[in-house]
Amino acid sequence: MKVRQVVRGAGLAVAATTAVAMATAPANAATVNWQEISPNANWFCDPTISHVTYPMVKFQGCVVVNQNGDGQVVLVLNNQGPKAVNIGGWTSSQFGSNATCANSVLNPGFQRGCLGPTVTIPCGNYSNSVHLTVNGSTKIASAPSVSRC
């Protein structure tokens, strides 16, 4: 009987760990690296906000849309602080532009973007968000909503 309880307890622990892991990033999200970015007229961004735990790290959610009706969500951040920070995060899109942003180091004075995949946006209205982790603390920001058709 004790063996069954231990196995059952271990199974519950694995299930709980799996549930937490799945809740932390969007399903089917490929891990992408941070890149230098050059926003242009196709970029639509919500206001820049400060990371609550690290206020000198500023970030925002953007959506890039082309003339063909394709789009992607972008997590944009800028380290205005005096020292390097460890970063990570993900983009979350109701139209499928989901990406896990690789863990990396962002030095002071640098701006980088984590770009979700470019996908065709189906007809509808879609909410989007970006999630930034700085030195282990995650904060969420909205990205512009998308309406198409």
CSV table of C-alpha atoms in Angstrom, one decimal:
chain,number,residue,atom,x,y,z
A,1,MET,CA,0.0,0.0,0.0
A,2,LYS,CA,2.8,2.4,0.8
A,3,VAL,CA,4.4,1.8,-2.6
A,4,ARG,CA,1.1,2.8,-4.3
A,5,GLN,CA,0.9,6.0,-2.3
A,6,VAL,CA,4.5,6.9,-3.2
A,7,VAL,CA,3.9,6.2,-6.9
A,8,ARG,CA,0.7,8.1,-6.8
A,9,GLY,CA,2.4,11.0,-5.0
A,10,ALA,CA,5.2,11.0,-7.5
A,11,GLY,CA,2.7,10.9,-10.4
A,12,LEU,CA,0.9,13.9,-9.0
A,13,ALA,CA,4.1,15.8,-8.5
A,14,VAL,CA,5.1,15.1,-12.2
A,15,ALA,CA,1.6,16.2,-13.3
A,16,ALA,CA,1.8,19.4,-11.3
A,17,THR,CA,5.3,20.2,-12.6
A,18,THR,CA,4.2,19.5,-16.2
A,19,ALA,CA,1.1,21.8,-15.7
A,20,VAL,CA,3.3,24.6,-14.4
A,21,ALA,CA,5.8,24.2,-17.3
A,22,MET,CA,3.0,24.3,-19.9
A,23,ALA,CA,1.4,27.4,-18.3
A,24,THR,CA,4.7,29.4,-18.6
A,25,ALA,CA,5.0,29.5,-22.4
A,26,PRO,CA,2.6,29.3,-25.3
A,27,ALA,CA,2.0,25.9,-26.9
A,28,ASN,CA,3.9,25.1,-30.1
A,29,ALA,CA,6.3,28.0,-29.5
A,30,ALA,CA,9.7,27.7,-31.0
A,31,THR,CA,12.6,29.2,-29.1
A,32,VAL,CA,14.1,32.2,-30.8
A,33,ASN,CA,17.1,34.4,-30.2
A,34,TRP,CA,17.1,38.1,-29.4
A,35,GLN,CA,17.9,40.3,-32.5
A,36,GLU,CA,18.7,43.8,-33.3
A,37,ILE,CA,15.6,45.4,-34.6
A,38,SER,CA,14.7,48.3,-36.9
A,39,PRO,CA,11.0,49.3,-36.4
A,40,ASN,CA,9.3,50.9,-39.4
A,41,ALA,CA,5.8,52.0,-40.5
A,42,ASN,CA,4.6,48.3,-40.4
A,43,TRP,CA,5.2,48.2,-36.6
A,44,PHE,CA,2.3,48.9,-34.2
A,45,CYS,CA,3.4,49.1,-30.6
A,46,ASP,CA,1.8,49.7,-27.2
A,47,PRO,CA,3.5,52.2,-24.9
A,48,THR,CA,6.8,51.3,-23.4
A,49,ILE,CA,6.7,50.4,-19.8
A,50,SER,CA,9.2,49.8,-17.1
A,51,HIS,CA,9.8,46.3,-15.7
A,52,VAL,CA,8.5,46.7,-12.2
A,53,THR,CA,11.3,44.8,-10.5
A,54,TYR,CA,14.0,46.4,-12.7
A,55,PRO,CA,12.7,49.9,-13.7
A,56,MET,CA,15.7,50.7,-15.9
A,57,VAL,CA,14.7,47.9,-18.2
A,58,LYS,CA,11.9,49.2,-20.5
A,59,PHE,CA,9.8,47.0,-22.7
A,60,GLN,CA,6.8,46.9,-25.0
A,61,GLY,CA,4.7,44.7,-27.1
A,62,CYS,CA,4.5,45.3,-30.9
A,63,VAL,CA,2.7,43.7,-33.8
A,64,VAL,CA,4.2,43.8,-37.3
A,65,VAL,CA,1.7,43.4,-40.1
A,66,ASN,CA,2.5,43.3,-43.9
A,67,GLN,CA,0.3,44.1,-46.9
A,68,ASN,CA,-0.5,40.4,-47.4
A,69,GLY,CA,-2.2,40.0,-44.0
A,70,ASP,CA,0.7,38.3,-42.3
A,71,GLY,CA,1.8,39.3,-38.9
A,72,GLN,CA,4.0,38.7,-35.9
A,73,VAL,CA,4.2,39.7,-32.3
A,74,VAL,CA,7.5,41.2,-31.1
A,75,LEU,CA,8.8,41.7,-27.5
A,76,VAL,CA,11.0,44.8,-27.6
A,77,LEU,CA,13.2,45.8,-24.7
A,78,ASN,CA,15.9,48.3,-23.8
A,79,ASN,CA,18.4,48.1,-20.9
A,80,GLN,CA,18.8,51.7,-19.7
A,81,GLY,CA,20.4,50.5,-16.4
A,82,PRO,CA,24.0,50.6,-15.3
A,83,LYS,CA,24.6,46.8,-15.5
A,84,ALA,CA,23.8,43.7,-17.5
A,85,VAL,CA,20.6,41.7,-16.8
A,86,ASN,CA,19.6,38.2,-17.6
A,87,ILE,CA,16.6,38.1,-19.9
A,88,GLY,CA,14.1,35.7,-21.3
A,89,GLY,CA,10.4,35.6,-22.1
A,90,TRP,CA,7.8,34.8,-24.7
A,91,THR,CA,5.3,36.3,-27.1
A,92,SER,CA,1.6,35.2,-26.9
A,93,SER,CA,-0.8,35.7,-29.8
A,94,GLN,CA,-4.3,34.5,-30.4
A,95,PHE,CA,-3.4,34.3,-34.1
A,96,GLY,CA,-0.4,32.0,-33.6
A,97,SER,CA,2.7,34.2,-33.5
A,98,ASN,CA,4.0,32.5,-30.4
A,99,ALA,CA,7.7,32.3,-29.5
A,100,THR,CA,9.8,31.5,-26.5
A,101,CYS,CA,12.6,34.1,-26.2
A,102,ALA,CA,16.0,32.4,-25.5
A,103,ASN,CA,17.6,33.1,-22.1
A,104,SER,CA,20.4,35.7,-22.7
A,105,VAL,CA,22.2,38.6,-21.2
A,106,LEU,CA,21.4,42.2,-22.2
A,107,ASN,CA,24.1,44.7,-21.6
A,108,PRO,CA,23.4,48.3,-20.6
A,109,GLY,CA,22.5,50.6,-23.5
A,110,PHE,CA,21.3,47.8,-25.8
A,111,GLN,CA,17.9,47.3,-27.4
A,112,ARG,CA,16.8,43.9,-28.7
A,113,GLY,CA,13.6,42.2,-30.0
A,114,CYS,CA,12.2,38.7,-29.7
A,115,LEU,CA,10.2,38.1,-32.8
A,116,GLY,CA,7.4,35.6,-33.0
A,117,PRO,CA,7.0,33.8,-36.3
A,118,THR,CA,5.3,35.5,-39.2
A,119,VAL,CA,1.9,33.8,-39.8
A,120,THR,CA,-1.1,34.5,-41.9
A,121,ILE,CA,-3.7,36.3,-39.7
A,122,PRO,CA,-7.1,34.7,-40.2
A,123,CYS,CA,-10.3,36.9,-40.2
A,124,GLY,CA,-11.2,37.9,-36.7
A,125,ASN,CA,-10.2,40.0,-33.7
A,126,TYR,CA,-7.1,38.9,-31.7
A,127,SER,CA,-5.5,39.9,-28.4
A,128,ASN,CA,-1.8,39.6,-27.9
A,129,SER,CA,0.8,40.0,-25.1
A,130,VAL,CA,4.5,39.8,-24.3
A,131,HIS,CA,6.1,38.4,-21.2
A,132,LEU,CA,9.5,39.6,-20.1
A,133,THR,CA,11.7,37.8,-17.5
A,134,VAL,CA,14.5,39.9,-16.0
A,135,ASN,CA,16.8,38.2,-13.5
A,136,GLY,CA,14.0,35.7,-12.8
A,137,SER,CA,11.1,38.1,-12.4
A,138,THR,CA,8.4,37.9,-15.1
A,139,LYS,CA,6.1,40.8,-16.1
A,140,ILE,CA,3.4,41.0,-18.7
A,141,ALA,CA,2.6,43.8,-21.2
A,142,SER,CA,-0.1,44.0,-23.8
A,143,ALA,CA,0.7,44.1,-27.5
A,144,PRO,CA,-1.7,45.7,-29.9
A,145,SER,CA,-4.9,43.8,-30.8
A,146,VAL,CA,-5.3,42.8,-34.4
A,147,SER,CA,-8.5,42.9,-36.4
A,148,ARG,CA,-8.7,41.5,-39.9
A,149,CYS,CA,-11.4,41.2,-42.7
